[in-house]
Each structure stands twice: as structure tokens, then as C-alpha cells.
Coordinates of C-alpha atoms (C1' of nucleotides) in Angstrom, one line a residue:
Chain A
M160 CA 0.0 0.0 0.0
E161 CA 1.3 3.4 -1.0
D162 CA 1.7 5.8 1.9
V163 CA -0.8 8.7 2.1
V164 CA 1.6 11.6 2.0
S165 CA 3.2 10.6 -1.3
E166 CA -0.2 10.1 -2.7
V167 CA -1.0 13.7 -1.8
I168 CA 2.3 14.9 -3.2
K169 CA 1.7 13.1 -6.4
K170 CA -1.8 14.6 -6.7
A171 CA -0.5 18.1 -6.0
L172 CA 2.2 17.9 -8.6
G173 CA 0.2 16.2 -11.2
E174 CA -1.8 18.1 -13.7
S175 CA -5.1 19.2 -12.4
K176 CA -8.1 17.5 -14.0
I177 CA -10.3 20.5 -13.3
F178 CA -8.2 23.7 -13.5
K179 CA -6.2 25.0 -16.4
N180 CA -5.2 28.2 -14.6
R181 CA -6.6 28.6 -11.1
E182 CA -5.1 32.1 -10.9
A183 CA -7.7 33.5 -13.3
L184 CA -10.3 33.2 -10.5
A185 CA -8.2 34.9 -7.9
C186 CA -9.5 38.3 -6.8
D187 CA -6.3 40.2 -7.7
Y188 CA -6.1 38.8 -11.2
I189 CA -6.5 41.5 -13.9
P190 CA -8.2 40.0 -17.0
N191 CA -7.9 41.4 -20.5
R192 CA -11.5 42.2 -20.6
L193 CA -13.8 43.5 -17.9
P194 CA -17.4 42.7 -19.0
H195 CA -20.0 45.4 -18.2
R196 CA -17.3 47.9 -17.1
E197 CA -16.4 49.2 -20.6
E198 CA -17.8 52.6 -20.0
Y199 CA -16.1 52.9 -16.6
I200 CA -12.8 51.9 -18.2
R201 CA -13.3 54.6 -20.9
K202 CA -14.2 57.2 -18.3
T203 CA -11.3 56.4 -16.1
A204 CA -8.9 56.3 -19.1
E205 CA -10.2 59.6 -20.3
L206 CA -9.9 61.2 -16.9
L207 CA -6.3 60.0 -16.7
S208 CA -5.4 60.8 -20.3
P209 CA -3.8 64.2 -19.5
V210 CA -0.8 62.3 -18.1
L211 CA 0.0 61.1 -21.7
R212 CA 0.7 64.8 -22.6
G213 CA 2.5 65.4 -19.4
E214 CA -0.3 67.3 -17.7
K215 CA -1.9 66.7 -14.4
P216 CA -5.2 64.9 -14.3
S217 CA -8.0 65.8 -11.9
N218 CA -8.1 64.1 -8.5
I219 CA -10.6 61.3 -8.7
F220 CA -12.8 59.6 -6.2
L221 CA -14.3 56.2 -6.9
Y222 CA -17.1 54.8 -4.8
G223 CA -19.0 51.5 -4.9
L224 CA -19.7 48.5 -2.8
T225 CA -17.2 45.7 -2.5
G226 CA -16.7 43.7 -5.7
T227 CA -18.1 46.2 -8.1
G228 CA -14.9 46.4 -10.1
K229 CA -13.3 49.6 -8.9
T230 CA -9.9 48.2 -8.3
A231 CA -10.0 46.1 -11.4
V232 CA -10.9 49.0 -13.6
V233 CA -8.2 51.2 -12.2
K234 CA -5.5 48.5 -12.3
Y235 CA -6.5 47.7 -15.8
V236 CA -6.2 51.3 -17.0
I237 CA -2.8 51.7 -15.2
K238 CA -1.5 48.5 -16.8
R239 CA -2.5 49.7 -20.3
F240 CA -1.0 53.2 -19.8
T241 CA 2.2 51.7 -18.4
E242 CA 2.5 49.3 -21.4
H243 CA 2.0 52.3 -23.7
A244 CA 4.7 54.2 -21.9
E245 CA 7.1 51.4 -22.2
K246 CA 6.4 50.9 -25.9
A247 CA 6.8 54.5 -26.6
G248 CA 9.8 55.0 -24.4
I249 CA 8.1 57.6 -22.3
D250 CA 8.9 58.1 -18.6
F251 CA 7.4 61.3 -17.6
F252 CA 4.4 59.8 -15.9
K253 CA 4.3 57.2 -13.1
F254 CA 1.7 55.4 -11.2
S255 CA 1.7 54.2 -7.7
Y256 CA -0.9 51.8 -6.4
V257 CA -1.2 51.6 -2.6
N258 CA -3.7 49.3 -0.8
C259 CA -4.3 51.1 2.5
R260 CA -5.5 48.0 4.1
N261 CA -1.9 46.6 3.9
E262 CA 0.0 49.9 4.1
D263 CA -1.9 51.3 7.1
T264 CA 0.4 54.0 8.4
N265 CA 1.4 57.3 6.9
Y266 CA 5.0 56.2 6.7
R267 CA 4.2 52.9 4.9
V268 CA 2.0 54.6 2.3
L269 CA 4.7 57.2 1.5
F270 CA 7.3 54.5 1.5
K271 CA 5.3 52.4 -1.0
V272 CA 4.8 55.5 -3.2
G273 CA 8.5 56.2 -3.1
S274 CA 9.5 52.7 -4.1
D275 CA 6.9 52.6 -6.9
I276 CA 8.2 55.8 -8.5
G277 CA 11.8 54.8 -8.1
A278 CA 13.0 57.0 -5.3
K279 CA 15.4 55.4 -3.0
I280 CA 14.2 55.7 0.6
P281 CA 15.5 54.0 3.7
F282 CA 12.7 51.8 5.0
T283 CA 13.0 53.2 8.5
G284 CA 14.7 56.0 10.4
L285 CA 13.1 59.0 8.9
S286 CA 10.2 61.0 10.3
V287 CA 7.1 61.2 8.2
A288 CA 7.7 64.8 7.6
E289 CA 11.2 64.1 6.3
L290 CA 10.0 61.3 4.1
H291 CA 7.4 63.7 2.7
N292 CA 10.1 66.2 1.9
R293 CA 12.4 63.8 0.2
L294 CA 9.6 62.4 -1.9
R295 CA 8.7 65.9 -3.0
E296 CA 12.3 66.8 -3.9
Y297 CA 12.7 63.6 -5.8
V298 CA 9.5 64.1 -7.8
E299 CA 10.4 67.8 -8.5
S300 CA 13.9 66.8 -9.7
K301 CA 12.5 64.3 -12.2
R302 CA 9.9 66.5 -13.8
M303 CA 7.0 64.0 -13.9
I304 CA 3.3 63.4 -13.3
V305 CA 2.7 61.1 -10.4
T306 CA -0.7 59.5 -9.9
I307 CA -1.2 57.9 -6.6
V308 CA -4.0 55.4 -6.2
L309 CA -5.1 55.0 -2.6
D310 CA -7.3 51.9 -2.5
E311 CA -9.5 51.4 0.5
V312 CA -8.5 54.8 1.6
D313 CA -11.1 54.8 4.3
F314 CA -9.0 52.3 6.2
L315 CA -6.1 54.7 6.4
V316 CA -8.2 57.6 7.4
K317 CA -10.0 55.6 10.1
K318 CA -6.6 54.6 11.5
V319 CA -4.5 57.6 11.2
G320 CA -6.7 60.5 10.2
D321 CA -6.8 62.5 7.0
D322 CA -3.6 64.4 7.6
L323 CA -1.7 62.6 4.9
L324 CA -4.5 63.1 2.4
Y325 CA -4.5 66.8 3.1
R326 CA -0.8 67.1 2.6
L327 CA -0.9 65.1 -0.6
T328 CA -3.6 67.3 -2.0
R329 CA -1.5 70.3 -1.2
I330 CA 1.8 69.0 -2.4
N331 CA 1.3 70.6 -5.8
D332 CA 1.6 74.1 -4.3
E333 CA 5.3 73.3 -3.7
L334 CA 5.9 71.6 -7.0
Y335 CA 6.8 73.6 -10.1
R336 CA 8.1 71.2 -12.7
S337 CA 6.1 68.2 -11.6
K338 CA 2.6 67.4 -10.4
V339 CA 0.9 64.8 -8.2
S340 CA -2.7 63.7 -8.5
I341 CA -4.6 61.2 -6.4
I342 CA -7.2 58.6 -7.0
G343 CA -9.1 57.6 -3.9
I344 CA -11.1 54.4 -3.8
T345 CA -13.5 53.4 -1.1
N346 CA -16.5 51.2 -0.6
D347 CA -17.7 53.2 2.4
V348 CA -20.0 55.8 1.0
K349 CA -20.5 57.6 4.2
F350 CA -16.7 57.9 4.6
V351 CA -16.4 61.0 2.4
E352 CA -18.7 62.9 4.7
T353 CA -16.3 62.4 7.6
L354 CA -13.4 64.1 5.7
D355 CA -12.1 67.5 6.3
P356 CA -14.1 69.8 3.9
R357 CA -10.8 71.0 2.3
V358 CA -9.7 67.5 1.6
K359 CA -13.1 66.5 0.4
S360 CA -13.3 69.3 -2.1
S361 CA -9.9 68.8 -3.6
L362 CA -9.9 65.1 -3.6
G363 CA -13.4 64.9 -5.0
E364 CA -12.8 67.0 -8.1
V365 CA -14.3 64.2 -10.0
E366 CA -16.4 61.4 -8.5
V367 CA -17.3 58.2 -10.1
V368 CA -19.8 55.8 -8.6
F369 CA -19.7 52.1 -9.5
P370 CA -23.1 50.3 -9.3
P371 CA -23.4 46.7 -8.2
Y372 CA -23.6 44.0 -10.9
D373 CA -26.8 42.1 -11.4
A374 CA -27.0 38.3 -11.7
L375 CA -26.8 38.3 -15.5
Q376 CA -23.7 40.5 -15.5
L377 CA -22.0 38.4 -12.9
A378 CA -22.7 35.3 -15.0
D379 CA -21.0 37.0 -17.9
I380 CA -18.0 37.8 -15.8
L381 CA -17.8 34.2 -14.5
R382 CA -18.1 32.7 -18.0
E383 CA -15.3 34.8 -19.2
R384 CA -13.0 33.8 -16.4
A385 CA -14.1 30.2 -16.4
V386 CA -12.8 29.8 -19.9
L387 CA -9.4 30.8 -18.7
A388 CA -9.5 29.0 -15.4
F389 CA -11.1 25.6 -16.1
R390 CA -10.3 22.8 -18.5
E391 CA -12.8 22.3 -21.3
N392 CA -16.2 20.8 -20.4
V393 CA -15.6 20.3 -16.7
L394 CA -18.2 22.9 -15.7
D395 CA -21.6 21.4 -15.4
S396 CA -24.4 23.5 -16.8
G397 CA -26.0 25.9 -14.2
V398 CA -23.0 26.1 -12.0
I399 CA -22.1 29.6 -13.2
E400 CA -25.7 30.7 -13.0
Y401 CA -25.9 29.4 -9.5
C402 CA -22.8 31.2 -8.3
A403 CA -23.9 34.4 -10.0
S404 CA -27.3 34.4 -8.4
V405 CA -25.9 33.7 -4.9
A406 CA -23.5 36.6 -5.2
A407 CA -26.2 38.9 -6.8
R408 CA -28.3 38.5 -3.7
E409 CA -25.4 39.9 -1.7
H410 CA -25.3 43.3 -3.4
G411 CA -23.7 42.0 -6.6
D412 CA -20.3 41.3 -5.3
A413 CA -18.1 39.9 -8.1
R414 CA -15.4 38.9 -5.7
R415 CA -17.8 36.6 -3.9
A416 CA -19.0 35.1 -7.1
L417 CA -15.4 34.4 -8.2
D418 CA -14.5 32.9 -4.8
L419 CA -17.5 30.7 -4.9
L420 CA -16.7 29.4 -8.3
R421 CA -13.0 28.8 -7.5
F422 CA -13.9 27.0 -4.3
A423 CA -16.5 24.9 -6.0
G424 CA -13.7 23.8 -8.4
E425 CA -11.4 23.1 -5.5
I426 CA -14.0 20.9 -3.8
A427 CA -14.6 19.0 -7.0
E428 CA -10.8 18.5 -7.4
R429 CA -10.5 17.3 -3.8
E430 CA -13.2 14.8 -4.5
S431 CA -11.4 13.7 -7.7
A432 CA -14.6 14.5 -9.5
L433 CA -14.5 14.9 -13.3
K434 CA -17.0 17.7 -13.4
V435 CA -17.8 20.7 -11.2
T436 CA -21.5 20.3 -10.4
I437 CA -24.1 22.5 -8.7
E438 CA -23.8 20.2 -5.7
H439 CA -20.1 21.3 -5.4
A440 CA -21.1 24.9 -5.7
K441 CA -23.7 24.5 -2.9
K442 CA -21.2 22.8 -0.7
A443 CA -18.7 25.7 -1.4
R444 CA -21.3 28.2 -0.4
E445 CA -22.1 26.4 2.8
E446 CA -18.4 26.0 3.7
L447 CA -17.6 29.6 2.9
E448 CA -20.5 30.7 5.0
V449 CA -19.5 28.6 8.0
N450 CA -15.9 29.8 7.6
A451 CA -17.0 33.4 7.6
A452 CA -19.2 32.8 10.6
T453 CA -16.5 31.0 12.6
E454 CA -14.0 33.6 11.8
V455 CA -16.4 36.3 13.1
V456 CA -17.2 34.3 16.3
R457 CA -13.5 33.7 17.0
T458 CA -12.6 37.3 16.9
L459 CA -15.5 38.4 19.1
P460 CA -14.9 40.2 22.4
Y461 CA -14.9 37.8 25.4
H462 CA -18.3 38.8 26.8
S463 CA -20.0 38.6 23.5
K464 CA -18.7 35.0 23.4
L465 CA -20.1 34.4 26.8
I466 CA -23.5 35.7 25.7
L467 CA -23.3 33.4 22.6
L468 CA -22.4 30.6 24.9
S469 CA -25.4 31.2 27.2
L470 CA -27.6 31.2 24.1
A471 CA -26.1 28.1 22.6
T472 CA -26.3 26.1 25.8
R473 CA -30.0 27.0 26.0
G474 CA -30.7 25.4 22.6
G475 CA -30.0 28.6 20.6
F476 CA -33.1 30.4 21.7
A477 CA -34.1 32.9 24.4
E478 CA -37.5 34.3 24.9
S479 CA -36.3 37.5 26.5
T480 CA -33.3 39.6 27.2
G481 CA -33.8 39.1 30.9
S482 CA -33.7 35.3 30.7
L483 CA -30.6 35.3 28.6
Y484 CA -29.0 37.8 30.9
L485 CA -29.7 35.5 33.9
A486 CA -28.1 32.6 32.1
Y487 CA -25.1 34.8 31.2
R488 CA -24.7 35.9 34.8
K489 CA -24.7 32.3 35.9
I490 CA -21.9 31.5 33.5
C491 CA -20.0 34.5 34.7
D492 CA -20.5 33.3 38.2
I493 CA -19.1 29.8 37.4
L494 CA -16.1 31.2 35.6
G495 CA -15.5 33.8 38.3
L496 CA -15.9 36.8 36.1
E497 CA -17.5 40.2 36.7
P498 CA -20.7 40.3 34.6
L499 CA -21.5 43.3 32.5
A500 CA -24.6 45.4 33.2
Q501 CA -27.8 44.3 31.4
R502 CA -27.8 47.5 29.5
R503 CA -24.5 46.6 27.9
V504 CA -25.5 43.0 27.3
S505 CA -28.6 44.3 25.5
E506 CA -26.3 46.3 23.3
L507 CA -24.0 43.4 22.6
I508 CA -27.0 41.4 21.6
S509 CA -27.9 44.0 19.0
E510 CA -24.3 44.0 17.7
L511 CA -24.4 40.3 17.3
D512 CA -27.6 40.7 15.5
M513 CA -25.9 43.1 13.1
L514 CA -23.1 40.7 12.5
G515 CA -25.7 38.1 11.5
I516 CA -24.8 35.6 14.1
L517 CA -28.1 35.8 15.8
T518 CA -31.5 37.5 15.2
S519 CA -33.2 39.6 17.8
K520 CA -36.7 40.8 17.4
V521 CA -38.2 43.5 19.6
I522 CA -41.6 42.3 20.6
S523 CA -44.2 43.4 23.1
R524 CA -46.0 40.9 25.2
G525 CA -48.5 43.5 26.5
R526 CA -48.9 43.0 30.2
Y527 CA -45.8 40.9 30.3
G528 CA -43.6 43.6 29.0
K529 CA -41.5 44.5 25.9
T530 CA -38.3 42.7 25.2
K531 CA -36.2 41.0 22.6
E532 CA -36.7 37.5 21.3
I533 CA -33.4 36.1 20.5
A534 CA -32.5 33.2 18.2
L535 CA -29.1 31.9 17.1
G536 CA -28.5 32.2 13.4
I537 CA -26.0 29.4 13.2
D538 CA -26.1 25.8 14.4
S539 CA -25.4 25.8 18.1
T540 CA -23.0 22.8 17.9
V541 CA -20.9 24.9 15.5
I542 CA -20.9 27.8 17.9
L543 CA -20.0 25.6 20.8
K544 CA -17.2 24.0 18.9
V545 CA -15.7 27.4 17.9
L546 CA -16.1 28.8 21.4
S547 CA -14.4 25.8 22.9
S548 CA -11.1 26.9 21.4
D549 CA -11.0 29.2 24.4
T550 CA -9.7 26.9 27.2
R551 CA -12.0 28.2 29.9
I552 CA -15.1 28.0 27.8
G553 CA -14.0 24.6 26.6
E554 CA -13.7 23.3 30.1
Y555 CA -17.2 24.7 30.9
V556 CA -18.7 23.0 27.8
K557 CA -17.0 19.7 28.8
L558 CA -18.5 20.0 32.2
L559 CA -22.0 20.5 30.8
K560 CA -21.7 17.4 28.6
N561 CA -20.6 15.3 31.6
D562 CA -23.6 16.6 33.6
R563 CA -25.9 15.7 30.9
N564 CA -24.5 12.2 30.6
R565 CA -25.1 11.5 34.2
Chain B
dC1166 C1' -59.4 53.6 27.6
dC1167 C1' -56.0 53.1 31.0
dT1168 C1' -52.3 50.7 33.3
dC1169 C1' -48.3 48.7 33.9
dC1170 C1' -44.7 45.1 32.7
dA1171 C1' -40.0 44.4 31.2
dC1172 C1' -37.6 45.9 28.8
dC1173 C1' -35.6 49.4 24.9
dG1174 C1' -32.4 52.8 23.8
dG1175 C1' -30.6 57.8 24.3
dA1176 C1' -27.4 60.5 27.0
dA1177 C1' -24.0 61.7 30.1
dC1178 C1' -20.4 60.1 32.6
dT1179 C1' -16.2 57.1 34.1
dT1180 C1' -12.1 54.2 33.0
dA1181 C1' -8.5 52.4 30.5
dC1182 C1' -5.4 52.6 27.0
dG1183 C1' -2.6 53.8 23.0
dG1184 C1' -0.3 57.1 20.5
dA1185 C1' 1.4 62.2 19.5
dG1186 C1' 3.9 65.8 20.9
dT1187 C1' 7.3 67.9 23.8
Chain C
dA462 C1' 9.5 60.9 31.2
dC463 C1' 5.7 63.7 30.9
dT464 C1' 1.2 65.5 29.7
dC465 C1' -2.6 65.7 26.6
dC466 C1' -6.0 63.9 23.6
dG467 C1' -9.1 60.9 21.3
dT468 C1' -11.3 56.6 21.4
dA469 C1' -13.5 52.4 22.9
dA470 C1' -15.9 49.9 26.3
dG471 C1' -18.9 50.1 30.3
dT472 C1' -21.9 52.1 33.8
dT473 C1' -25.7 54.8 35.7
dC474 C1' -29.8 57.1 35.1
dC475 C1' -34.0 57.5 33.1
dG476 C1' -37.7 58.8 29.9
dG477 C1' -40.2 56.0 26.5
dT478 C1' -43.3 52.3 24.7
dG479 C1' -46.6 48.3 22.4
dG480 C1' -50.1 45.9 23.8
dA481 C1' -52.7 42.2 27.0
dG482 C1' -55.5 42.5 30.7
dG483 C1' -58.4 44.9 33.7

DNA sequence: CCTCCACCGGAACTTACGGAGT
DNA sequence: ACTCCGTAAGTTCCGGTGGAGG
């Protein structure tokens, strides 16, 4: 009998029966065509076209929910412009793409910009102000148009404020031979309202809103990518439509649709199936959902976990805030912890509701008061399993099981 | 129609904590 | 090393409320 590991190794190294190029379904893949975004590509390219003549384009702000193609459109246009520049031997415009979720401090953003445009900058040791100056001097000395793309810029601002944005929008006042323009991308629509009015007006010279995709458009996108990603005839009919309709229900998120399709393919591969079927897609959806849920539960504050624990041990249902609170206090007592006030617990319940882990409904029982009816949104055994990764909770759960067996 | 339960949920206040500036 | 400031998490206080039962 062959040993298991070498079997796995052989499988991993061997040609995939399902995938031709798995990468084509990754969310950071830039395809050659972006279906249903042609007009946005045109608009973005037109807005950026001044750089081709060595002039400064307007600052641009792009909004739209997650997975509506903002990043893909911008990256696509940048790629094409850069290709053109290389072919024509032009070097008077440069792009810098910064994802503010990864580069989440002022220093790291500036550092990324610096390395993207070819300035040599020590990766530590300078103050932010000094870094800013050096960058400005470098840009000025090279006589060029720099376009900085700040993706998920709301992350940066939430973490360190809009100081950097303000300085970047004002940097042109000190540049004579060169210019800098900014493209901000965010999926938080309310975010712009929180900005300093000065930043808001100069950053939002032009605003472009990306609408969500509908199910048919998502299906088109998936079809296009599927041709690249999968071998011929491995996709069962209806798989693409299924993935598209699931994602369309969640505000038309193309990223989710792609994830789903890729994961369905991976499941099919794991099962050594010859075709990717709707069953695989359904399984993928379930697993992705459970994964997302367990991830949320795992990162919950401790007392929120305890509230969930109280709910899960009562069969996932509580007829009132008061009764759940009592159960929660009992658990706190057993674990020797200070319980939170009921007011706070009530709020935490509402937060859990918003996260989609449980549903709480405010109801009135007339004479018997007004309260929240609370029900778990996920299977309670799943919750208990996830919560048990905390040692103290785990012990408690074990204790309960023993009691029940007796 | 009124009452009154068992909370809801707004507001103001207290602590604790992690930077920024000096 | 120091203060200062903003923020997050909780607490206390309290007015508000939908509707069953009188």
C-alpha cells in the first residue's frame, strides 16, 4: 500500500483535471476584458489621459460597494497606460498603487509610493515629515506626473486620520516642474462625509460611482473567467448561474462570485470528480458561510462570546433579554468573572444581530412587557465548537456534557 | 381607555489605553 | 518621562413604549 503523503504529493504535482489556470479566478487577477465595465474603463482612461501629454489629471474619487470592479478598472487602465509608456519609451508619468489595508500608516504609504516611482528611501529611520520632503524633492527633480492610487483609503483615514490626504492634495503648491494627482477608492459611501471639507473638495474633483452587478452580468464575468481557469467541459451547466445568483443576492459582489466558483472547483478537485456540479457549488457556499461565521465568532470580544455561549447552551433560543441575561450571569459566576450590566448586554446582543450571528426581534407581550426575542442564526453545535477553542469556555462546555450524561 | 410590565435605547459620565507631541 | 487627547468599552440614570389584561 502506497503511503498517504506521497499520494497527496503526487496529486498536488500532477496536472489538475479541473483547473487549467486557477489564478484566473483569484480576486487580484487582472483579466484582459472586464465585461460590463467598458464605460467605466473609458471614463477612467479619459480622466487619466492628461498624463499622456505630461499634464496633471484631476483628482478622482471612486465609490462603490465591494466587488463592483473599482480596483480592477483602475488597475487595468494603469496597466495599459504603463504598457504604452514602455512601448513609446516615455517616462514622464508614473503610477503608484497603494492598498491602504496593507499599508496602514502614513509612513508605509509614503514608502510604497517612493519605491513605486523609483525614489530610494530608507525603510526606516526618517520622520514622516522628512519622508514627505524627500519624496517631494525627488518628484520635483525628475519632472514627472505622479498618480497615486489609494485603494480602501477609508482604512487609512480611520486609523491615522486625513492628515496625509490633506498634505498630498496640497503638495502641488510646492511643485513647479512636476505634479501629483490622487485617485481615492472606497467602498464606504459615508466615509467621504467624515473628511475635512478641504480634503473633500480637492480630492473629489471628479467622482465616479460604481453600481453593483446584477446576476446576469455576474454570470458574464464568471463565464469569461471560467474559460481561462477551467479545462474544457468540466463545468456542469448551471454552476455559473448558481454562483452568480448567490452573489447577486449579496449586493452584486463579483469577488464573492469568483471565490465561490473557485472554491467549488477546488472541492470538485479534492473529491477527484471529473466535473464541477451544482452540488459542489452548494457545498462551497455552505463552507464559505461557515468559515466566515466561525471567523467572526473567533474574533469576538470575550463577553460577546459568553453571551453566545449562554444562548447556545439553551438550545439557541431565548424568549427575553432578561432570561438570557440571567443565564449569562450564571456562567460569569461559574467562571468567576464580573458580569456586565444588562444595558451593555442588550447592546452586545444588538451588535451580534448586526453581525448576522443571531437574530433579535423586539416584541411586546403586553402586560408581560416589551423585550427582545433572540434566536441563534448558526447551528449551536458549530458555535460551541468554535467557542471551545478558548480553554476556559472549553472546560465549561465539557463540564456541561458530563452533567448531561449522568 | 387606561395601566403597567419588562424591557428598549438615548445621553452623560467614568475608566482604560494607545499614541502624538514635547 | 511627561502631559494631553481621542477613542473604545462600560456604567448609571432615566424617559419611552406596544399591547394584554383589567
